[in-house]
Amino acid sequence: MPPDDLNSTAAKLRQQLAEQLAADGSVRSPLWRVAVEAVPRHEFLPRYFVETLGSGPTTWSPISPELVGVDEWLTIAYSDQTLVTQFDGDPADWRAPAPISNANPTSSSTLPSLVVRMLEDLDVRDDMSVLELGTGTGYSTALLCHRIGDQNVTSVETDRDVSHQARTALASCGYYPRVLTGDGQAGYPGAAPYDRTIATYGVRSVPSSWVEQTRPGGLIVTTLRGWMRSLGLVRLTVGGDGSAQGPFLSGDPHFMIARQQEAPAGLGMIPGPEDGETRETGYGSDVLTGESGFVAQLAMPNARFFAMTTDDGSTATYALDASTNAFAVLARDGAGWSVRQGGTTRLWDDVERSLSLWREAGSPPPSGFGVTVSADAQHVWLGDPDGPRWTLPQ
Ligand SMILES: C[S@@+](CC[C@H](N)C(=O)[O-])C[C@H]1O[C@@H](n2cnc3c(N)ncnc32)[C@H](O)[C@@H]1O
C-alpha cells in the first residue's frame, strides 16, 4: 500500500475508533477524543500478537503487515483490543513468527478504551505535569504528549528494549517526552513533583515514591492487584503528609503486575492428607472467584489457590500462603463444605470473617471500597475510611 493510502486508511480507522470510544463512554471529553483521532497507534505496533479465542490454552497469533497484509494489520491496530508485544520478558522471534501459548504477556499496548478511560479518570488539565509508569509501546505516552505537550510528560519503563522501542516510536511521531529505563516503583524524582501520576501496570500496594513525588492535592490512578486476582482501579488524592486516599473506581480492569512483584515461582509446601485441623464451613471454594473473590484476595493477600484431584477421586481446592506455609483445603462434605487448615495463621477463618463483613454491608462491588496510604501502612476499607479494613502487603 503506498504511504499516502496507508495514512488515509489509518486516519479513517482512528476516526472510527474515536467514535466507538465516545459512544461507549470511555472518551468523555473533546480533548481526549482529538488525541485519539491524532495519535497513530499503528506506529507503536509494527508487529504484535493478538489473542485468539478457542477452547484450549490461551493462544496469541503473530500479526505484521508481512504476515496478514497491511489492511488487516491496520484494522486490528485500531480495534479496541490489548495487543501484546512481549512474553516472559523476552523479545519475540519475528524471523520465524508462530502462535504462542503457555506464555505470560509482559508488555503490550493496552486496549484503547481502558487507556483513555484511565486518562479521563486522571483529570488532566492543560500544562499539568504527568508521571506515567509502564511506558510499554508508548501509545498512552503519545496520547499524553498530544494532550499536554511532551515537555510535561515523564514515563518510566522497566524493560530496556521496550523502553528503547517506545522512545523510537514516539520520536517518529514527533514526540520527545522524558522516557526513562528503570523500575517505576521508584518513580522519577528528577522531574518531581508531578500534578498527576498514572501506572499502566498493577501493583500490590502503592509505592511511597509515587505519593512523595505527586503534589499535595494531585491524583494517582493505578490498578491494585494480588496474586489471585486484580483488585481494580483506584484514584487517590495525595495529602500533604505522605498520605493518599481515594475510592476504587467502577469496572474490573486488570493489568499485568509490576515485574518486580510477580508471584514466587513455587506455590509453597503442599500439605499432606493428615496435616491441619478439619471443620465445617459455610463458604465453599466458589467464593474465591467472582465478586467475592475480591474480598478473598484482601483476606489472604499472600495466598494462591488451585484445585487438585485427591486419592479418592474427589476435587479439593488448596489455598496456600508461601510466605507462612499457612494452608486451607476446601472439600465437598455431603451437601456442604469442609475446610482443613494449618500453619501459623488460619487463612479460611480470615476469609470467612471478611466475607461476613462484606455480606452484612450488602455485598457491594469494588467501588464500595477505598484505599488509604500512609507512611507506615496501606489499607483497603469498606464503605468509609473508618469502616472494616484490610492491610495491603508492602
Ligand atoms: C500494559 S503495558 C503498558 C501499556 C502502555 N502504557 C500502553 O500504551 O498501553 C505494562 C508495561 O509496564 C512495564 N512494567 C512492568 N513493571 C514495571 C516497573 N516496575 N517499572 C516500569 N515499568 C514496568 C512492562 O514492561 C510493560 O511494558
XYZ file of C-alpha atoms in Angstrom, residues 5-389:
385
model
C -3.086 5.394 1.191
C -1.802 3.858 4.406
C -2.004 7.203 6.192
C -5.514 7.978 4.989
C -6.740 4.455 5.846
C -5.176 4.788 9.319
C -6.786 8.221 9.806
C -10.221 6.785 8.932
C -9.738 3.879 11.316
C -8.700 6.294 14.089
C -11.836 8.319 13.477
C -13.950 5.179 13.801
C -12.121 4.146 16.965
C -12.662 7.607 18.498
C -16.386 7.431 17.641
C -16.651 3.995 19.213
C -14.851 5.132 22.395
C -17.108 8.184 22.650
C -20.211 6.036 22.125
C -19.228 3.527 24.828
C -18.394 6.352 27.267
C -14.626 5.729 27.524
C -13.836 9.097 25.920
C -15.740 11.744 27.821
C -14.029 14.990 26.825
C -13.343 16.522 23.403
C -9.617 16.952 24.049
C -9.019 13.231 24.623
C -11.142 12.450 21.582
C -8.926 14.725 19.495
C -5.864 12.916 20.870
C -7.269 9.501 19.864
C -8.010 10.878 16.386
C -4.465 12.222 16.099
C -2.099 9.616 17.570
C -1.198 6.870 15.068
C -1.431 3.716 17.203
C -0.053 1.610 14.343
C 3.307 3.404 14.616
C 3.621 1.895 18.099
C 2.638 -1.551 16.864
C 4.743 -2.519 13.840
C 4.326 -6.165 14.952
C 2.194 -7.606 17.705
C 0.272 -10.655 18.956
C -3.488 -10.873 19.165
C -5.328 -13.279 21.455
C -7.207 -15.947 19.503
C -10.307 -17.434 21.042
C -10.542 -21.174 21.348
C -11.247 -23.931 23.814
C -7.612 -24.854 24.597
C -4.968 -22.807 26.379
C -4.849 -19.074 25.637
C -3.031 -18.580 22.339
C -1.741 -15.427 20.686
C -1.248 -15.147 16.910
C 1.506 -13.029 15.386
C 0.371 -10.076 13.277
C 2.520 -7.931 10.990
C 1.948 -6.340 7.573
C 4.097 -9.084 6.020
C 2.098 -11.886 7.661
C -1.504 -10.726 7.204
C -1.343 -7.766 4.799
C -1.380 -4.050 5.588
C -5.191 -3.761 5.749
C -5.674 -6.411 8.407
C -2.641 -5.286 10.419
C -4.002 -1.709 10.478
C -7.578 -2.741 11.224
C -6.515 -4.763 14.260
C -4.153 -1.987 15.414
C -7.210 0.326 15.577
C -9.518 -2.177 17.255
C -10.300 -1.888 20.943
C -8.046 -4.760 21.970
C -4.938 -5.252 24.033
C -2.142 -6.129 21.608
C 0.757 -7.997 23.147
C 4.312 -7.139 22.153
C 6.370 -9.256 24.554
C 6.078 -12.525 26.504
C 8.047 -13.660 29.533
C 10.345 -10.657 29.281
C 11.946 -11.910 26.034
C 11.838 -10.320 22.587
C 9.673 -12.352 20.179
C 11.423 -14.144 17.314
C 9.981 -12.342 14.297
C 12.265 -14.261 11.903
C 10.065 -17.338 12.448
C 6.764 -15.974 13.813
C 4.432 -18.602 15.224
C 1.402 -18.677 17.544
C 2.361 -18.542 21.219
C 0.651 -20.300 24.118
C 1.583 -21.120 27.721
C 3.317 -17.771 27.970
C 2.937 -14.740 30.177
C 2.429 -11.379 28.395
C 4.929 -8.880 29.805
C 4.393 -5.872 27.540
C 1.546 -4.628 25.387
C -0.477 -1.751 24.094
C -3.471 -1.818 26.435
C -6.939 -1.697 24.881
C -7.611 1.957 23.960
C -10.929 2.152 25.855
C -9.116 1.384 29.127
C -6.178 3.695 28.354
C -8.499 6.603 27.612
C -10.824 5.840 30.482
C -7.856 5.983 32.880
C -6.625 9.233 31.321
C -10.112 10.703 31.790
C -10.131 9.466 35.403
C -6.764 11.178 35.881
C -8.473 14.548 35.320
C -5.574 16.025 33.358
C -5.726 19.758 32.600
C -3.611 21.969 30.315
C 0.028 22.376 31.340
C -0.107 19.782 34.100
C 2.920 17.526 34.565
C 2.286 13.774 34.458
C 4.381 10.817 35.586
C 3.487 7.603 33.758
C 4.768 4.249 34.983
C 4.884 1.425 32.388
C 5.624 3.054 29.026
C 5.010 -0.182 27.091
C 4.714 0.583 23.385
C 4.484 4.319 24.131
C 0.937 4.726 22.773
C -0.510 6.049 26.040
C 2.592 8.247 26.450
C 1.875 9.701 22.999
C -1.740 10.461 23.939
C -0.444 12.353 26.980
C 2.104 14.222 24.842
C -0.646 15.244 22.447
C -2.870 16.446 25.282
C -0.408 18.384 27.492
C 2.818 18.692 25.465
C 5.800 16.358 25.613
C 7.736 18.688 27.939
C 5.153 17.845 30.629
C 5.357 14.048 30.286
C 7.736 11.687 32.100
C 7.396 7.947 31.514
C 9.313 5.066 33.127
C 9.634 1.576 31.664
C 11.495 -1.251 33.357
C 12.452 -3.194 30.211
C 15.396 -1.726 28.286
C 14.323 -2.998 24.818
C 10.689 -1.972 25.331
C 11.783 1.459 26.509
C 14.082 1.899 23.516
C 11.368 0.890 21.047
C 8.861 3.243 22.687
C 11.306 6.148 22.534
C 11.940 5.441 18.834
C 8.226 5.198 18.001
C 7.455 8.382 19.943
C 10.214 10.261 18.104
C 8.938 9.009 14.731
C 5.606 10.680 15.601
C 7.365 13.885 16.681
C 7.017 13.371 20.452
C 10.035 13.755 22.749
C 8.860 13.186 26.343
C 11.273 12.127 29.091
C 11.309 8.309 28.698
C 13.441 6.584 31.294
C 14.500 2.993 31.702
C 14.204 1.860 35.299
C 11.980 0.454 37.985
C 8.834 2.581 38.023
C 8.324 1.624 41.672
C 10.886 4.364 42.418
C 9.059 6.912 40.239
C 11.399 9.553 38.832
C 12.399 12.184 41.429
C 14.353 14.147 38.777
C 11.216 15.820 37.414
C 9.032 15.749 40.560
C 6.652 16.977 41.826
C 4.006 15.855 39.338
C 0.404 17.002 39.208
C -0.716 13.537 38.161
C 0.703 10.006 38.380
C -0.640 7.079 36.392
C 0.510 3.448 36.289
C -0.305 1.070 33.460
C 0.902 -1.975 35.350
C -0.648 -3.384 38.510
C 0.871 -3.054 41.983
C 0.272 -4.955 45.230
C 0.342 -1.654 47.101
C 1.052 1.940 46.140
C 4.797 2.739 46.166
C 5.583 5.517 48.648
C 7.695 7.224 45.927
C 4.546 7.899 43.877
C 2.910 9.602 46.842
C 6.055 11.594 47.672
C 6.540 12.694 44.053
C 2.921 13.766 43.453
C 1.992 17.299 44.504
C -0.370 17.613 47.521
C -3.874 17.680 46.044
C -2.622 15.770 42.979
C -4.054 12.474 41.801
C -2.671 8.945 41.425
C -4.525 6.487 39.173
C -3.364 2.882 39.259
C -4.619 -0.666 39.395
C -4.037 -2.692 42.522
C -3.664 -6.416 42.193
C -2.936 -9.506 44.167
C -1.548 -12.867 43.209
C -5.010 -14.422 42.975
C -6.681 -11.640 41.017
C -6.799 -7.958 40.176
C -8.437 -5.705 42.757
C -9.175 -2.965 40.220
C -8.608 0.682 39.531
C -8.131 3.269 42.288
C -7.898 7.048 42.216
C -6.088 8.526 45.184
C -5.833 12.169 46.196
C -2.455 12.962 47.703
C -2.371 14.677 51.116
C 0.444 16.898 52.285
C 1.923 14.418 54.750
C 2.955 11.365 52.733
C -0.629 10.117 52.701
C -3.088 9.461 49.904
C -6.686 8.293 49.895
C -9.451 7.513 47.469
C -12.009 5.055 46.135
C -11.891 2.069 43.847
C -13.473 3.094 40.554
C -16.169 1.059 38.841
C -15.377 -1.689 36.366
C -12.969 -4.551 36.675
C -9.886 -3.628 34.643
C -6.704 -5.555 35.209
C -3.106 -5.063 34.186
C -0.018 -7.207 34.214
C 1.639 -6.966 37.621
C 4.876 -4.994 38.170
C 7.693 -7.279 37.069
C 9.352 -6.999 40.470
C 6.147 -8.197 42.170
C 5.410 -11.374 40.201
C 4.273 -14.214 42.461
C 7.092 -16.570 43.516
C 7.541 -19.484 41.096
C 6.793 -22.098 43.792
C 3.313 -22.287 45.257
C 4.684 -23.329 48.642
C 4.524 -26.539 50.661
C 1.526 -28.691 49.747
C 0.118 -30.159 52.979
C -0.141 -33.919 53.416
C -3.546 -35.599 53.909
C -3.144 -35.744 57.696
C -1.955 -32.154 58.174
C -4.144 -29.500 59.794
C -7.496 -29.438 61.541
C -10.785 -30.030 59.743
C -14.147 -28.384 60.395
C -17.311 -27.471 58.532
C -17.501 -24.172 56.702
C -20.390 -22.218 55.277
C -18.282 -20.983 52.369
C -17.106 -23.217 49.509
C -14.275 -22.740 47.042
C -16.638 -20.834 44.711
C -16.165 -17.721 46.903
C -12.605 -17.476 45.601
C -13.905 -16.313 42.225
C -16.476 -13.736 41.089
C -17.233 -10.642 43.190
C -16.497 -12.390 46.491
C -13.019 -13.186 45.101
C -12.167 -9.502 45.628
C -12.810 -9.953 49.360
C -10.954 -13.281 49.492
C -7.945 -11.586 47.868
C -7.991 -8.915 50.589
C -8.367 -11.520 53.340
C -5.343 -13.606 52.312
C -3.063 -11.235 50.379
C -0.127 -13.622 50.022
C -2.075 -16.758 49.083
C -2.785 -18.537 45.808
C -5.170 -21.374 45.108
C -5.553 -24.319 42.778
C -7.809 -27.375 42.504
C -6.422 -30.900 42.683
C -7.939 -34.367 42.450
C -7.353 -36.264 45.686
C -6.652 -40.005 46.149
C -10.373 -40.806 46.489
C -11.131 -39.117 43.147
C -12.820 -36.021 44.603
C -11.611 -32.490 43.960
C -10.084 -30.327 46.674
C -9.144 -26.663 46.427
C -5.877 -25.687 48.077
C -5.211 -22.114 49.213
C -1.532 -21.758 50.130
C 0.409 -18.850 51.567
C 4.041 -19.499 50.633
C 5.280 -16.761 52.977
C 3.974 -18.514 56.116
C 3.176 -22.034 54.858
C -0.395 -21.490 56.095
C -2.940 -23.520 54.145
C -6.668 -24.123 53.760
C -8.001 -27.131 51.857
C -11.645 -26.919 50.782
C -13.585 -30.078 50.006
C -17.210 -31.061 49.493
C -18.765 -32.580 52.590
C -22.174 -34.031 51.719
C -24.285 -31.059 50.681
C -21.887 -28.621 52.369
C -18.175 -27.912 52.645
C -15.309 -28.736 54.964
C -12.040 -26.876 55.414
C -8.745 -28.295 56.671
C -6.393 -25.568 57.945
C -2.839 -25.411 59.256
C 0.190 -23.184 59.561
C 0.846 -20.048 61.564
C -2.396 -18.322 60.536
C -5.890 -19.636 59.735
C -6.428 -18.479 56.180
C -10.028 -19.599 55.912
C -11.013 -18.014 59.249
C -9.835 -14.708 57.743
C -11.799 -15.317 54.535
C -14.979 -16.175 56.463
C -14.672 -13.106 58.704
C -14.120 -10.851 55.692
C -16.990 -12.323 53.690
C -19.354 -11.923 56.648
C -18.455 -8.211 56.926
C -18.947 -7.792 53.200
C -22.329 -9.545 53.211
C -23.511 -7.529 56.237
C -22.707 -4.403 54.182
C -24.917 -5.671 51.335
C -22.161 -7.330 49.212
C -21.064 -4.115 47.468
C -18.951 -4.169 44.289
C -15.315 -2.997 44.456
C -16.472 0.622 44.003
C -17.881 0.339 47.562
C -14.275 0.090 48.838
C -11.426 2.603 49.069
C -7.744 2.813 49.930
C -5.762 4.807 52.471
C -1.994 5.078 52.118
C 0.071 6.433 54.985
C 3.791 6.469 55.647
C 3.735 3.214 57.612
C 0.767 1.171 56.261
C -1.796 0.842 53.499
C -5.364 -0.299 53.963
C -8.342 -1.125 51.823
C -11.541 -0.121 53.621
C -15.169 -0.964 53.133
C -17.647 1.923 52.958
C -15.528 4.653 54.551
C -12.011 5.028 55.954
C -13.255 4.132 59.465
C -15.049 1.009 58.240
C -13.738 -2.580 58.220
C -10.267 -2.671 56.733
